[in-house]
Short mmCIF file of C-alpha atoms in Angstrom, two decimals:
data_model
loop_
_atom_site.label_atom_id
_atom_site.label_comp_id
_atom_site.label_asym_id
_atom_site.label_seq_id
_atom_site.Cartn_x
_atom_site.Cartn_y
_atom_site.Cartn_z
CA MET A 1360 17.61 -6.11 -1.53
CA LYS A 1361 16.24 -9.67 -1.56
CA LYS A 1362 15.06 -9.30 2.04
CA SER A 1363 13.24 -6.07 1.22
CA ILE A 1364 11.51 -7.58 -1.80
CA THR A 1365 10.53 -10.70 0.16
CA LEU A 1366 9.09 -8.60 2.97
CA LEU A 1367 7.23 -6.45 0.46
CA LEU A 1368 5.78 -9.57 -1.18
CA VAL A 1369 4.54 -10.94 2.13
CA LEU A 1370 3.01 -7.63 3.16
CA PHE A 1371 1.38 -7.19 -0.21
CA MET A 1372 -0.17 -10.62 0.05
CA VAL A 1373 -1.57 -9.74 3.48
CA LEU A 1374 -3.08 -6.54 2.08
CA ILE A 1375 -4.54 -8.34 -0.91
CA GLY A 1376 -6.03 -10.90 1.42
CA ALA A 1377 -7.66 -8.21 3.49
CA VAL A 1378 -9.06 -6.45 0.43
CA SER A 1379 -10.39 -9.56 -1.31
CA THR A 1380 -11.56 -11.80 1.55
CA CYS A 1381 -15.30 -11.21 1.19
CA ALA A 1382 -15.39 -11.60 -2.58
CA VAL A 1383 -13.14 -14.67 -2.52
CA ARG A 1384 -15.43 -16.36 0.01
CA ALA A 1385 -18.32 -15.72 -2.31
CA GLY A 1386 -16.35 -17.19 -5.23
CA ALA A 1387 -16.64 -14.00 -7.27
CA ASP A 1388 -13.96 -12.80 -9.64
CA VAL A 1389 -12.10 -9.86 -8.14
CA THR A 1390 -9.70 -7.32 -9.60
CA ILE A 1391 -7.51 -5.42 -7.17
CA THR A 1392 -5.79 -2.36 -8.56
CA VAL A 1393 -2.45 -1.21 -7.16
CA TRP A 1394 -0.72 2.06 -7.99
CA CYS A 1395 3.03 2.13 -7.47
CA TRP A 1396 6.23 3.39 -9.04
CA ASP A 1397 9.79 2.17 -9.65
CA PRO A 1398 9.74 -0.80 -12.04
CA SER A 1399 12.92 -2.27 -10.59
CA PHE A 1400 11.62 -2.46 -7.00
CA ASN A 1401 7.99 -1.63 -6.16
CA ILE A 1402 6.41 -2.75 -9.43
CA TYR A 1403 8.60 -5.84 -9.65
CA ALA A 1404 7.65 -6.83 -6.10
CA MET A 1405 3.94 -6.23 -6.72
CA GLU A 1406 3.98 -8.30 -9.90
CA GLU A 1407 5.79 -11.15 -8.10
CA ALA A 1408 3.25 -10.99 -5.26
CA ALA A 1409 0.40 -11.02 -7.78
CA GLU A 1410 1.77 -14.23 -9.34
CA ILE A 1411 2.09 -15.92 -5.96
CA TYR A 1412 -1.37 -14.78 -4.89
CA ALA A 1413 -2.90 -16.04 -8.16
CA GLY A 1414 -1.80 -19.53 -7.13
CA ILE A 1415 -3.65 -19.16 -3.84
CA ASN A 1416 -6.77 -17.40 -5.13
CA PRO A 1417 -7.06 -17.79 -8.92
CA ASN A 1418 -10.23 -15.69 -9.07
CA VAL A 1419 -8.29 -12.62 -7.88
CA LYS A 1420 -6.53 -10.57 -10.55
CA ILE A 1421 -3.99 -7.98 -9.45
CA ASP A 1422 -3.72 -5.02 -11.80
CA VAL A 1423 -0.39 -3.28 -11.09
CA VAL A 1424 -0.41 0.19 -12.61
CA GLU A 1425 2.84 2.12 -12.87
CA THR A 1426 2.05 5.57 -11.58
CA ALA A 1427 4.68 8.18 -10.73
CA TRP A 1428 4.59 9.30 -7.09
CA GLU A 1429 3.74 12.87 -8.05
CA ASP A 1430 0.82 11.59 -10.13
CA ILE A 1431 -0.42 9.38 -7.29
CA GLN A 1432 -0.59 12.36 -4.95
CA THR A 1433 -2.28 14.55 -7.58
CA LYS A 1434 -4.81 11.86 -8.54
CA LEU A 1435 -5.58 11.14 -4.89
CA THR A 1436 -6.18 14.78 -4.06
CA THR A 1437 -8.25 15.39 -7.19
CA ALA A 1438 -10.40 12.28 -6.76
CA VAL A 1439 -11.17 12.84 -3.09
CA SER A 1440 -11.78 16.57 -3.51
CA GLY A 1441 -14.13 15.88 -6.42
CA GLY A 1442 -15.98 13.04 -4.69
CA GLN A 1443 -14.71 10.55 -7.28
CA THR A 1444 -13.08 7.99 -4.97
CA ASP A 1445 -14.25 5.17 -7.24
CA THR A 1446 -11.40 6.20 -9.58
CA LEU A 1447 -8.81 5.37 -6.89
CA PRO A 1448 -7.02 2.02 -6.64
CA ASP A 1449 -7.65 -0.53 -3.90
CA ILE A 1450 -4.02 -0.28 -2.76
CA LEU A 1451 -1.46 2.44 -3.35
CA LEU A 1452 2.09 2.94 -2.30
CA MET A 1453 2.70 6.21 -0.57
CA GLN A 1454 5.77 7.99 0.66
CA ASP A 1455 6.08 7.98 4.44
CA ASN A 1456 5.97 11.74 4.75
CA ALA A 1457 2.65 11.96 2.89
CA LEU A 1458 0.59 9.39 4.76
CA MET A 1459 -0.27 11.41 7.86
CA LYS A 1460 -1.12 14.50 5.81
CA ASN A 1461 -3.42 12.52 3.53
CA VAL A 1462 -5.18 10.64 6.33
CA ILE A 1463 -5.79 13.89 8.21
CA ASN A 1464 -6.94 15.79 5.09
CA PHE A 1465 -9.09 12.93 3.76
CA PRO A 1466 -10.23 11.03 6.88
CA ASP A 1467 -12.94 8.94 5.20
CA THR A 1468 -10.71 7.73 2.39
CA PHE A 1469 -8.30 5.40 4.20
CA VAL A 1470 -9.00 2.14 6.03
CA ASP A 1471 -7.95 1.59 9.64
CA ILE A 1472 -5.99 -1.70 9.53
CA THR A 1473 -5.00 -1.73 13.19
CA ASN A 1474 -7.03 -4.90 13.87
CA SER A 1475 -6.38 -6.56 10.51
CA GLY A 1476 -4.20 -9.32 11.90
CA ILE A 1477 -0.96 -7.70 10.74
CA ASP A 1478 1.71 -7.98 13.43
CA PHE A 1479 2.99 -4.42 13.51
CA SER A 1480 5.48 -5.36 16.24
CA SER A 1481 7.45 -7.17 13.50
CA PHE A 1482 8.46 -3.82 12.03
CA ALA A 1483 10.82 -1.12 13.19
CA ASP A 1484 9.04 1.17 15.65
CA PHE A 1485 9.94 4.31 13.69
CA LYS A 1486 8.37 2.87 10.52
CA VAL A 1487 5.19 1.82 12.30
CA ALA A 1488 4.91 5.30 13.81
CA LEU A 1489 4.84 6.70 10.26
CA THR A 1490 1.78 4.56 9.46
CA MET A 1491 -0.28 5.84 12.39
CA VAL A 1492 -2.70 8.69 12.89
CA ASP A 1493 -4.48 9.08 16.24
CA GLY A 1494 -3.26 5.66 17.38
CA LYS A 1495 -4.61 3.81 14.32
CA ASN A 1496 -2.58 2.10 11.58
CA TYR A 1497 -3.39 3.10 8.03
CA ALA A 1498 -0.49 1.45 6.18
CA VAL A 1499 1.96 -1.41 6.28
CA PRO A 1500 5.65 -0.47 6.37
CA PHE A 1501 7.61 -2.21 3.65
CA ASP A 1502 11.11 -0.81 3.87
CA ASN A 1503 13.53 0.66 6.36
CA GLY A 1504 14.72 3.64 4.38
CA ALA A 1505 17.52 5.76 5.71
CA ALA A 1506 16.91 8.95 7.65
CA ILE A 1507 19.60 11.59 7.32
CA ILE A 1508 20.11 14.58 9.57
CA MET A 1509 21.65 17.63 7.92
CA GLN A 1510 23.53 20.38 9.72
#
């Protein structure tokens, strides 16, 4: 559990860095909004990462918003379909099985992070494959959840 949270913190900090780099260089105050669920894991990790990142870049505020997975998917679909993408967060956690569908359905909504400096070879191949659409990475894996085959 500690390893997973530590990895999530590191990845979150990389993502925050990528999102806030331009504004931080300019010295502007920045708020980065993150939607995630599960107070005992995802939210806890995001809040810990926000504290650590505040020590590095004090002008960046991380607003962690608890949002149930079902609500994230509904809000994403509604916002993009209605042309209201400004209502979406800067970062959101997404279930593996939804990423490809969302990137394909909403191609101009997600950022290609293939050349972001993230070392994707550090992650399990099967998890990285779940972050890719047409050879481009659109997410950072943060866990190695179990896959179960049923008969």
